[in-house]
PDB file of N, CA, C and O and ligand atoms in Angstrom:
ATOM      1  N   MET S   1     136.257-125.396 -92.101  1.00  0.00           N
ATOM      2  CA  MET S   1     137.647-126.511 -91.718  1.00  0.00           C
ATOM      3  C   MET S   1     138.163-127.175 -92.814  1.00  0.00           C
ATOM      4  O   MET S   1     137.705-128.187 -93.077  1.00  0.00           O
ATOM      5  N   CYS S   2     139.336-126.943 -93.378  1.00  0.00           N
ATOM      6  CA  CYS S   2     139.847-127.680 -94.001  1.00  0.00           C
ATOM      7  C   CYS S   2     140.493-128.830 -93.839  1.00  0.00           C
ATOM      8  O   CYS S   2     141.532-128.815 -92.346  1.00  0.00           O
ATOM      9  N   TYR S   3     140.832-129.798 -94.210  1.00  0.00           N
ATOM     10  CA  TYR S   3     141.584-131.413 -93.728  1.00  0.00           C
ATOM     11  C   TYR S   3     142.606-131.646 -94.797  1.00  0.00           C
ATOM     12  O   TYR S   3     142.771-131.250 -95.682  1.00  0.00           O
ATOM     13  N   GLN S   4     144.063-132.053 -93.973  1.00  0.00           N
ATOM     14  CA  GLN S   4     144.729-132.195 -94.548  1.00  0.00           C
ATOM     15  C   GLN S   4     145.315-133.774 -94.621  1.00  0.00           C
ATOM     16  O   GLN S   4     145.498-133.342 -92.921  1.00  0.00           O
ATOM     17  N   VAL S   5     144.973-134.644 -94.513  1.00  0.00           N
ATOM     18  CA  VAL S   5     145.690-136.180 -94.081  1.00  0.00           C
ATOM     19  C   VAL S   5     146.854-136.458 -94.359  1.00  0.00           C
ATOM     20  O   VAL S   5     148.154-136.354 -95.353  1.00  0.00           O
ATOM     21  N   VAL S   6     147.727-136.505 -93.357  1.00  0.00           N
ATOM     22  CA  VAL S   6     149.172-136.545 -93.433  1.00  0.00           C
ATOM     23  C   VAL S   6     149.283-138.224 -92.537  1.00  0.00           C
ATOM     24  O   VAL S   6     148.803-138.687 -91.294  1.00  0.00           O
ATOM     25  N   GLU S   7     149.725-139.164 -93.647  1.00  0.00           N
ATOM     26  CA  GLU S   7     150.085-140.432 -93.010  1.00  0.00           C
ATOM     27  C   GLU S   7     151.410-140.380 -92.288  1.00  0.00           C
ATOM     28  O   GLU S   7     152.364-140.114 -93.162  1.00  0.00           O
ATOM     29  N   ARG S   8     151.228-141.311 -91.538  1.00  0.00           N
ATOM     30  CA  ARG S   8     152.960-141.549 -90.635  1.00  0.00           C
ATOM     31  C   ARG S   8     152.518-143.060 -90.600  1.00  0.00           C
ATOM     32  O   ARG S   8     151.673-143.561 -90.041  1.00  0.00           O
ATOM     33  N   TYR S   9     153.794-143.658 -90.309  1.00  0.00           N
ATOM     34  CA  TYR S   9     154.287-144.701 -89.696  1.00  0.00           C
ATOM     35  C   TYR S   9     154.162-144.807 -88.396  1.00  0.00           C
ATOM     36  O   TYR S   9     154.575-144.181 -87.515  1.00  0.00           O
ATOM     37  N   SER S  10     153.617-145.634 -87.999  1.00  0.00           N
ATOM     38  CA  SER S  10     152.561-145.629 -86.508  1.00  0.00           C
ATOM     39  C   SER S  10     154.032-146.228 -85.741  1.00  0.00           C
ATOM     40  O   SER S  10     154.287-145.830 -84.487  1.00  0.00           O
ATOM     41  N   VAL S  11     154.794-147.053 -86.076  1.00  0.00           N
ATOM     42  CA  VAL S  11     156.465-147.230 -85.373  1.00  0.00           C
ATOM     43  C   VAL S  11     157.231-146.239 -84.974  1.00  0.00           C
ATOM     44  O   VAL S  11     157.472-145.748 -84.291  1.00  0.00           O
ATOM     45  N   CYS S  12     157.559-145.508 -86.076  1.00  0.00           N
ATOM     46  CA  CYS S  12     158.511-144.602 -86.104  1.00  0.00           C
ATOM     47  C   CYS S  12     158.247-143.580 -86.067  1.00  0.00           C
ATOM     48  O   CYS S  12     158.989-142.263 -86.022  1.00  0.00           O
ATOM     49  N   ARG S  13     157.122-142.970 -86.874  1.00  0.00           N
ATOM     50  CA  ARG S  13     156.459-141.777 -86.846  1.00  0.00           C
ATOM     51  C   ARG S  13     156.674-140.894 -88.065  1.00  0.00           C
ATOM     52  O   ARG S  13     157.091-139.866 -88.086  1.00  0.00           O
ATOM     53  N   CYS S  14     157.509-141.644 -89.109  1.00  0.00           N
ATOM     54  CA  CYS S  14     158.199-141.155 -90.071  1.00  0.00           C
ATOM     55  C   CYS S  14     157.184-141.016 -91.422  1.00  0.00           C
ATOM     56  O   CYS S  14     156.128-141.198 -90.918  1.00  0.00           O
ATOM     57  N   LEU S  15     157.233-139.820 -91.851  1.00  0.00           N
ATOM     58  CA  LEU S  15     155.884-139.196 -92.860  1.00  0.00           C
ATOM     59  C   LEU S  15     155.706-140.501 -94.160  1.00  0.00           C
ATOM     60  O   LEU S  15     156.586-140.737 -94.683  1.00  0.00           O
ATOM     61  N   TYR S  16     154.710-140.598 -94.141  1.00  0.00           N
ATOM     62  CA  TYR S  16     154.332-142.407 -94.828  1.00  0.00           C
ATOM     63  C   TYR S  16     154.237-141.354 -96.265  1.00  0.00           C
ATOM     64  O   TYR S  16     154.710-141.744 -97.641  1.00  0.00           O
ATOM     65  N   TYR S  17     153.188-140.276 -96.111  1.00  0.00           N
ATOM     66  CA  TYR S  17     152.613-139.874 -97.573  1.00  0.00           C
ATOM     67  C   TYR S  17     151.812-138.878 -97.206  1.00  0.00           C
ATOM     68  O   TYR S  17     150.590-138.607 -96.096  1.00  0.00           O
ATOM     69  N   LYS S  18     151.624-137.346 -97.475  1.00  0.00           N
ATOM     70  CA  LYS S  18     151.087-136.211 -97.152  1.00  0.00           C
ATOM     71  C   LYS S  18     149.897-136.014 -98.156  1.00  0.00           C
ATOM     72  O   LYS S  18     150.396-135.880 -99.645  1.00  0.00           O
ATOM     73  N   HIS S  19     148.721-136.225 -98.351  1.00  0.00           N
ATOM     74  CA  HIS S  19     147.590-135.762 -99.041  1.00  0.00           C
ATOM     75  C   HIS S  19     147.754-134.356 -99.220  1.00  0.00           C
ATOM     76  O   HIS S  19     147.941-133.698 -98.309  1.00  0.00           O
ATOM     77  N   SER S  20     147.389-134.041-100.541  1.00  0.00           N
ATOM     78  CA  SER S  20     146.642-132.605-100.204  1.00  0.00           C
ATOM     79  C   SER S  20     145.334-132.213 -99.899  1.00  0.00           C
ATOM     80  O   SER S  20     144.888-132.659 -99.480  1.00  0.00           O
ATOM     81  N   ILE S  21     145.644-130.522 -99.682  1.00  0.00           N
ATOM     82  CA  ILE S  21     144.456-130.416 -98.762  1.00  0.00           C
ATOM     83  C   ILE S  21     142.904-130.442 -99.163  1.00  0.00           C
ATOM     84  O   ILE S  21     143.002-130.287-100.550  1.00  0.00           O
ATOM     85  N   ASP S  22     142.002-131.082 -98.366  1.00  0.00           N
ATOM     86  CA  ASP S  22     141.179-131.038 -98.750  1.00  0.00           C
ATOM     87  C   ASP S  22     140.800-129.821 -98.244  1.00  0.00           C
ATOM     88  O   ASP S  22     139.764-129.544 -97.290  1.00  0.00           O
ATOM     89  N   PRO S  23     139.963-128.905 -99.375  1.00  0.00           N
ATOM     90  CA  PRO S  23     139.496-127.287 -98.957  1.00  0.00           C
ATOM     91  C   PRO S  23     138.528-127.334 -98.932  1.00  0.00           C
ATOM     92  O   PRO S  23     137.472-128.116 -99.321  1.00  0.00           O
ATOM     93  N   CYS S  24     137.647-126.369 -97.840  1.00  0.00           N
ATOM     94  CA  CYS S  24     136.282-126.603 -97.359  1.00  0.00           C
ATOM     95  C   CYS S  24     136.223-124.573 -98.158  1.00  0.00           C
ATOM     96  O   CYS S  24     136.693-123.950 -98.441  1.00  0.00           O
ATOM     97  N   SER S  25     134.799-123.983 -97.978  1.00  0.00           N
ATOM     98  CA  SER S  25     134.263-123.141 -98.413  1.00  0.00           C
ATOM     99  C   SER S  25     135.184-121.839 -98.373  1.00  0.00           C
ATOM    100  O   SER S  25     135.160-120.869 -98.797  1.00  0.00           O
ATOM    101  N   ALA S  26     135.996-122.048 -97.162  1.00  0.00           N
ATOM    102  CA  ALA S  26     136.382-120.656 -96.057  1.00  0.00           C
ATOM    103  C   ALA S  26     138.004-120.729 -96.801  1.00  0.00           C
ATOM    104  O   ALA S  26     138.564-120.334 -96.157  1.00  0.00           O
ATOM    105  N   TYR S  27     138.458-121.944 -97.501  1.00  0.00           N
ATOM    106  CA  TYR S  27     139.858-122.231 -97.978  1.00  0.00           C
ATOM    107  C   TYR S  27     140.599-120.847 -98.274  1.00  0.00           C
ATOM    108  O   TYR S  27     139.681-119.908 -99.050  1.00  0.00           O
ATOM    109  N   GLY S  28     141.847-120.246 -97.618  1.00  0.00           N
ATOM    110  CA  GLY S  28     142.069-119.404 -98.097  1.00  0.00           C
ATOM    111  C   GLY S  28     141.645-117.738 -97.310  1.00  0.00           C
ATOM    112  O   GLY S  28     142.507-116.889 -97.787  1.00  0.00           O
ATOM    113  N   GLN S  29     140.700-117.731 -96.438  1.00  0.00           N
ATOM    114  CA  GLN S  29     140.297-116.529 -95.942  1.00  0.00           C
ATOM    115  C   GLN S  29     141.320-116.162 -94.558  1.00  0.00           C
ATOM    116  O   GLN S  29     142.314-117.443 -94.125  1.00  0.00           O
ATOM    117  N   ARG S  30     141.390-115.259 -94.282  1.00  0.00           N
ATOM    118  CA  ARG S  30     141.818-114.713 -93.503  1.00  0.00           C
ATOM    119  C   ARG S  30     141.971-115.125 -91.957  1.00  0.00           C
ATOM    120  O   ARG S  30     140.856-115.512 -91.527  1.00  0.00           O
ATOM    121  N   GLY S  31     142.873-116.018 -91.421  1.00  0.00           N
ATOM    122  CA  GLY S  31     142.885-116.603 -90.145  1.00  0.00           C
ATOM    123  C   GLY S  31     142.083-118.054 -90.157  1.00  0.00           C
ATOM    124  O   GLY S  31     142.134-118.526 -89.313  1.00  0.00           O
ATOM    125  N   HIS S  32     142.031-118.346 -91.538  1.00  0.00           N
ATOM    126  CA  HIS S  32     141.657-119.779 -91.654  1.00  0.00           C
ATOM    127  C   HIS S  32     142.826-120.927 -91.037  1.00  0.00           C
ATOM    128  O   HIS S  32     143.979-120.190 -92.310  1.00  0.00           O
ATOM    129  N   ILE S  33     142.617-121.503 -91.374  1.00  0.00           N
ATOM    130  CA  ILE S  33     143.827-122.590 -90.752  1.00  0.00           C
ATOM    131  C   ILE S  33     143.544-124.041 -91.365  1.00  0.00           C
ATOM    132  O   ILE S  33     141.977-124.472 -91.758  1.00  0.00           O
ATOM    133  N   VAL S  34     144.633-124.690 -91.896  1.00  0.00           N
ATOM    134  CA  VAL S  34     143.993-125.912 -92.191  1.00  0.00           C
ATOM    135  C   VAL S  34     144.043-127.096 -91.276  1.00  0.00           C
ATOM    136  O   VAL S  34     145.479-127.208 -90.349  1.00  0.00           O
ATOM    137  N   GLN S  35     143.426-127.875 -91.035  1.00  0.00           N
ATOM    138  CA  GLN S  35     143.310-128.825 -89.748  1.00  0.00           C
ATOM    139  C   GLN S  35     144.239-130.110 -90.515  1.00  0.00           C
ATOM    140  O   GLN S  35     143.825-130.917 -91.306  1.00  0.00           O
ATOM    141  N   GLU S  36     145.411-130.621 -89.420  1.00  0.00           N
ATOM    142  CA  GLU S  36     146.275-131.853 -90.017  1.00  0.00           C
ATOM    143  C   GLU S  36     145.680-132.871 -89.427  1.00  0.00           C
ATOM    144  O   GLU S  36     145.488-133.226 -88.304  1.00  0.00           O
ATOM    145  N   LYS S  37     145.336-134.319 -90.204  1.00  0.00           N
ATOM    146  CA  LYS S  37     144.477-135.441 -89.718  1.00  0.00           C
ATOM    147  C   LYS S  37     145.456-136.232 -89.919  1.00  0.00           C
ATOM    148  O   LYS S  37     145.974-136.596 -91.091  1.00  0.00           O
ATOM    149  N   THR S  38     145.958-137.068 -88.980  1.00  0.00           N
ATOM    150  CA  THR S  38     146.778-137.644 -89.022  1.00  0.00           C
ATOM    151  C   THR S  38     146.742-139.272 -89.186  1.00  0.00           C
ATOM    152  O   THR S  38     146.087-139.693 -88.650  1.00  0.00           O
ATOM    153  N   VAL S  39     147.150-140.033 -89.618  1.00  0.00           N
ATOM    154  CA  VAL S  39     146.352-141.213 -89.793  1.00  0.00           C
ATOM    155  C   VAL S  39     147.658-142.161 -89.537  1.00  0.00           C
ATOM    156  O   VAL S  39     148.844-141.808 -90.842  1.00  0.00           O
ATOM    157  N   LEU S  40     148.128-143.310 -88.651  1.00  0.00           N
ATOM    158  CA  LEU S  40     148.759-143.990 -88.657  1.00  0.00           C
ATOM    159  C   LEU S  40     148.650-145.329 -89.367  1.00  0.00           C
ATOM    160  O   LEU S  40     147.613-145.658 -89.723  1.00  0.00           O
ATOM    161  N   VAL S  41     149.470-145.467 -89.970  1.00  0.00           N
ATOM    162  CA  VAL S  41     149.933-146.688 -91.278  1.00  0.00           C
ATOM    163  C   VAL S  41     150.613-147.900 -90.013  1.00  0.00           C
ATOM    164  O   VAL S  41     151.402-147.497 -89.215  1.00  0.00           O
ATOM    165  N   GLY S  42     150.228-149.128 -90.401  1.00  0.00           N
ATOM    166  CA  GLY S  42     150.580-149.860 -89.137  1.00  0.00           C
ATOM    167  C   GLY S  42     151.888-150.385 -89.247  1.00  0.00           C
ATOM    168  O   GLY S  42     152.161-151.925 -89.005  1.00  0.00           O
ATOM    169  N   TYR S  43     152.869-150.249 -89.982  1.00  0.00           N
ATOM    170  CA  TYR S  43     154.160-150.533 -90.265  1.00  0.00           C
ATOM    171  C   TYR S  43     155.445-149.380 -89.960  1.00  0.00           C
ATOM    172  O   TYR S  43     154.981-148.105 -89.812  1.00  0.00           O
ATOM    173  N   ALA S  44     156.358-149.330 -89.759  1.00  0.00           N
ATOM    174  CA  ALA S  44     157.586-148.681 -90.034  1.00  0.00           C
ATOM    175  C   ALA S  44     157.836-148.293 -91.719  1.00  0.00           C
ATOM    176  O   ALA S  44     158.061-149.297 -92.425  1.00  0.00           O
ATOM    177  N   CYS S  45     158.654-147.461 -91.758  1.00  0.00           N
ATOM    178  CA  CYS S  45     159.133-147.619 -92.639  1.00  0.00           C
ATOM    179  C   CYS S  45     160.090-148.153 -93.151  1.00  0.00           C
ATOM    180  O   CYS S  45     160.982-149.104 -92.490  1.00  0.00           O
ATOM    181  N   SER S  46     160.704-148.001 -94.449  1.00  0.00           N
ATOM    182  CA  SER S  46     161.745-148.714 -94.531  1.00  0.00           C
ATOM    183  C   SER S  46     163.032-148.974 -93.592  1.00  0.00           C
ATOM    184  O   SER S  46     163.742-149.807 -93.820  1.00  0.00           O
ATOM    185  N   SER S  47     163.659-147.634 -93.674  1.00  0.00           N
ATOM    186  CA  SER S  47     164.994-147.688 -92.776  1.00  0.00           C
ATOM    187  C   SER S  47     165.001-148.310 -91.254  1.00  0.00           C
ATOM    188  O   SER S  47     165.683-147.955 -90.706  1.00  0.00           O
ATOM    189  N   HIS S  48     163.608-148.288 -91.019  1.00  0.00           N
ATOM    190  CA  HIS S  48     163.359-148.328 -89.374  1.00  0.00           C
ATOM    191  C   HIS S  48     162.252-150.076 -89.236  1.00  0.00           C
ATOM    192  O   HIS S  48     162.600-150.198 -88.107  1.00  0.00           O
ATOM    193  N   SER S  49     162.368-150.446 -90.152  1.00  0.00           N
ATOM    194  CA  SER S  49     161.275-151.541 -90.165  1.00  0.00           C
ATOM    195  C   SER S  49     162.326-152.775 -90.423  1.00  0.00           C
ATOM    196  O   SER S  49     162.149-153.707 -89.515  1.00  0.00           O
ATOM    197  N   SER S  50     163.540-152.625 -90.897  1.00  0.00           N
ATOM    198  CA  SER S  50     164.441-154.105 -90.850  1.00  0.00           C
ATOM    199  C   SER S  50     164.979-153.593 -89.434  1.00  0.00           C
ATOM    200  O   SER S  50     165.358-153.015 -88.878  1.00  0.00           O
ATOM    201  N   SER S  51     165.718-154.970 -89.312  1.00  0.00           N
ATOM    202  CA  SER S  51     166.623-155.115 -87.689  1.00  0.00           C
ATOM    203  C   SER S  51     168.048-153.857 -88.270  1.00  0.00           C
ATOM    204  O   SER S  51     168.180-153.346 -89.082  1.00  0.00           O
ATOM    205  N   ARG S  52     168.150-153.446 -86.890  1.00  0.00           N
ATOM    206  CA  ARG S  52     168.750-152.247 -86.632  1.00  0.00           C
ATOM    207  C   ARG S  52     170.349-152.570 -87.618  1.00  0.00           C
ATOM    208  O   ARG S  52     170.659-153.515 -87.747  1.00  0.00           O
ATOM    209  N   PRO S  53     170.574-151.779 -88.832  1.00  0.00           N
ATOM    210  CA  PRO S  53     171.601-152.247 -89.470  1.00  0.00           C
ATOM    211  C   PRO S  53     173.083-151.526 -88.685  1.00  0.00           C
ATOM    212  O   PRO S  53     172.788-150.748 -87.551  1.00  0.00           O
ATOM    213  N   GLU S  54     174.214-152.435 -88.629  1.00  0.00           N
ATOM    214  CA  GLU S  54     175.179-152.338 -87.957  1.00  0.00           C
ATOM    215  C   GLU S  54     176.393-151.862 -88.856  1.00  0.00           C
ATOM    216  O   GLU S  54     176.967-152.618 -89.122  1.00  0.00           O
ATOM    217  N   PRO S  55     176.187-150.397 -88.812  1.00  0.00           N
ATOM    218  CA  PRO S  55     177.444-149.867 -89.404  1.00  0.00           C
ATOM    219  C   PRO S  55     178.789-149.982 -88.588  1.00  0.00           C
ATOM    220  O   PRO S  55     179.199-150.333 -87.483  1.00  0.00           O
ATOM    221  N   GLY S  56     179.646-150.499 -89.818  1.00  0.00           N
ATOM    222  CA  GLY S  56     181.061-150.685 -89.127  1.00  0.00           C
ATOM    223  C   GLY S  56     181.435-152.406 -88.946  1.00  0.00           C
ATOM    224  O   GLY S  56     182.719-152.681 -88.633  1.00  0.00           O
ATOM    225  N   TYR S  57     180.134-152.854 -89.091  1.00  0.00           N
ATOM    226  CA  TYR S  57     180.334-154.453 -88.713  1.00  0.00           C
ATOM    227  C   TYR S  57     181.321-155.072 -90.300  1.00  0.00           C
ATOM    228  O   TYR S  57     182.120-155.857 -89.471  1.00  0.00           O
ATOM    229  N   TYR S  58     181.216-154.655 -91.040  1.00  0.00           N
ATOM    230  CA  TYR S  58     181.652-155.451 -91.907  1.00  0.00           C
ATOM    231  C   TYR S  58     183.156-154.414 -92.378  1.00  0.00           C
ATOM    232  O   TYR S  58     184.166-154.726 -93.435  1.00  0.00           O
ATOM    233  N   ALA S  59     183.208-153.495 -91.767  1.00  0.00           N
ATOM    234  CA  ALA S  59     184.301-152.212 -92.013  1.00  0.00           C
ATOM    235  C   ALA S  59     185.705-152.328 -90.948  1.00  0.00           C
ATOM    236  O   ALA S  59     185.149-152.379 -90.013  1.00  0.00           O
ATOM    237  N   GLY S  60     186.378-152.846 -91.614  1.00  0.00           N
ATOM    238  CA  GLY S  60     187.709-152.568 -90.718  1.00  0.00           C
ATOM    239  C   GLY S  60     187.842-153.626 -89.971  1.00  0.00           C
ATOM    240  O   GLY S  60     189.030-153.891 -89.045  1.00  0.00           O
ATOM    241  N   VAL S  61     187.406-155.036 -90.053  1.00  0.00           N
ATOM    242  CA  VAL S  61     187.587-155.798 -89.300  1.00  0.00           C
ATOM    243  C   VAL S  61     188.267-157.006 -90.346  1.00  0.00           C
ATOM    244  O   VAL S  61     188.006-158.057 -91.118  1.00  0.00           O
ATOM    245  N   LEU S  62     189.472-157.006 -89.927  1.00  0.00           N
ATOM    246  CA  LEU S  62     190.051-158.031 -90.768  1.00  0.00           C
ATOM    247  C   LEU S  62     191.151-158.792 -89.379  1.00  0.00           C
ATOM    248  O   LEU S  62     191.270-158.535 -88.343  1.00  0.00           O
ATOM    249  N   PRO S  63     190.973-160.043 -89.950  1.00  0.00           N
ATOM    250  CA  PRO S  63     191.630-160.968 -88.841  1.00  0.00           C
ATOM    251  C   PRO S  63     193.014-160.529 -88.333  1.00  0.00           C
ATOM    252  O   PRO S  63     193.941-160.356 -89.621  1.00  0.00           O
ATOM    253  N   ASP S  64     193.293-160.603 -87.782  1.00  0.00           N
ATOM    254  CA  ASP S  64     194.824-160.154 -86.767  1.00  0.00           C
ATOM    255  C   ASP S  64     195.714-161.303 -86.773  1.00  0.00           C
ATOM    256  O   ASP S  64     195.510-162.493 -85.529  1.00  0.00           O
ATOM    257  N   SER S  65     195.845-162.096 -88.238  1.00  0.00           N
ATOM    258  CA  SER S  65     196.968-163.128 -87.716  1.00  0.00           C
ATOM    259  C   SER S  65     198.483-162.997 -87.882  1.00  0.00           C
ATOM    260  O   SER S  65     198.934-164.019 -88.185  1.00  0.00           O
ATOM    261  N   GLY S  66     198.774-162.356 -87.567  1.00  0.00           N
ATOM    262  CA  GLY S  66     200.177-161.399 -87.579  1.00  0.00           C
ATOM    263  C   GLY S  66     200.876-161.304 -88.843  1.00  0.00           C
ATOM    264  O   GLY S  66     201.872-161.278 -89.083  1.00  0.00           O
ATOM    265  N   TYR S  67     200.223-161.267 -89.869  1.00  0.00           N
ATOM    266  CA  TYR S  67     200.479-161.064 -90.943  1.00  0.00           C
ATOM    267  C   TYR S  67     200.819-159.833 -91.153  1.00  0.00           C
ATOM    268  O   TYR S  67     202.331-159.609 -92.184  1.00  0.00           O
ATOM    269  N   ALA S  68     200.438-158.724 -91.016  1.00  0.00           N
ATOM    270  CA  ALA S  68     200.924-157.429 -91.097  1.00  0.00           C
ATOM    271  C   ALA S  68     201.165-156.732 -89.803  1.00  0.00           C
ATOM    272  O   ALA S  68     201.218-155.357 -89.518  1.00  0.00           O
ATOM    273  N   SER S  69     201.415-157.672 -88.846  1.00  0.00           N
ATOM    274  CA  SER S  69     202.221-156.857 -87.592  1.00  0.00           C
ATOM    275  C   SER S  69     203.431-156.973 -87.720  1.00  0.00           C
ATOM    276  O   SER S  69     203.997-155.749 -86.855  1.00  0.00           O
ATOM    277  N   GLY S  70     204.400-157.352 -88.336  1.00  0.00           N
ATOM    278  CA  GLY S  70     205.874-156.898 -88.657  1.00  0.00           C
ATOM    279  C   GLY S  70     206.682-157.573 -87.529  1.00  0.00           C
ATOM    280  O   GLY S  70     207.866-157.147 -87.822  1.00  0.00           O
ATOM    281  N   ALA S  71     205.934-158.608 -86.982  1.00  0.00           N
ATOM    282  CA  ALA S  71     206.755-159.052 -86.199  1.00  0.00           C
ATOM    283  C   ALA S  71     206.899-160.403 -86.892  1.00  0.00           C
ATOM    284  O   ALA S  71     206.433-161.617 -86.562  1.00  0.00           O
ATOM    285  N   HIS S  72     208.364-160.478 -86.921  1.00  0.00           N
ATOM    286  CA  HIS S  72     208.566-161.668 -88.032  1.00  0.00           C
ATOM    287  C   HIS S  72     209.283-162.235 -86.710  1.00  0.00           C
ATOM    288  O   HIS S  72     209.767-162.296 -85.919  1.00  0.00           O
ATOM    289  N   PRO S  73     209.228-163.784 -86.994  1.00  0.00           N
ATOM    290  CA  PRO S  73     209.470-165.038 -86.231  1.00  0.00           C
ATOM    291  C   PRO S  73     211.001-165.026 -85.998  1.00  0.00           C
ATOM    292  O   PRO S  73     211.653-164.986 -87.222  1.00  0.00           O
ATOM    293  N   PRO S  74     211.777-165.228 -84.920  1.00  0.00           N
ATOM    294  CA  PRO S  74     212.919-165.271 -85.116  1.00  0.00           C
ATOM    295  C   PRO S  74     213.886-166.558 -85.652  1.00  0.00           C
ATOM    296  O   PRO S  74     213.438-167.523 -85.694  1.00  0.00           O
ATOM    297  N   HIS S  75     214.843-165.407 -86.118  1.00  0.00           N
ATOM    298  CA  HIS S  75     215.445-166.903 -86.973  1.00  0.00           C
ATOM    299  C   HIS S  75     216.769-167.400 -86.378  1.00  0.00           C
ATOM    300  O   HIS S  75     217.845-167.060 -85.892  1.00  0.00           O
ATOM    301  N   TYR S  76     215.976-168.689 -86.110  1.00  0.00           N
ATOM    302  CA  TYR S  76     217.160-169.684 -85.193  1.00  0.00           C
ATOM    303  C   TYR S  76     218.328-170.039 -86.448  1.00  0.00           C
ATOM    304  O   TYR S  76     217.921-170.371 -87.211  1.00  0.00           O
ATOM    305  N   GLN S  77     219.168-170.567 -85.607  1.00  0.00           N
ATOM    306  CA  GLN S  77     220.446-170.999 -86.322  1.00  0.00           C
ATOM    307  C   GLN S  77     220.944-172.364 -85.595  1.00  0.00           C
ATOM    308  O   GLN S  77     221.166-172.566 -84.791  1.00  0.00           O
TER     309      GLN S  77
HETATM  310 ZN1   ZN J 101     138.345-124.922 -94.541  1.00  0.00          ZN
HETATM  311 ZN1   ZN J 102     161.045-144.572 -90.013  1.00  0.00          ZN
END
């Protein structure tokens, strides 16, 4: 039985590293399968380890000071 070690992040289960197949003497024969061995690494990947990104937090947030509201103050005489 051949083995292929696949390392995954234990937190998010994303692929960390896929090792090359460790072939046995029956490698390549008909019906022969490669057993996948999952090895968990003890942290999350870069896109899942940091605190959740907040898309839109910096986008489109402008102070509504009336500057662009178009409502001009009444002109007193
Ligand atoms: Zn094998
Ligand atoms: Zn991940």
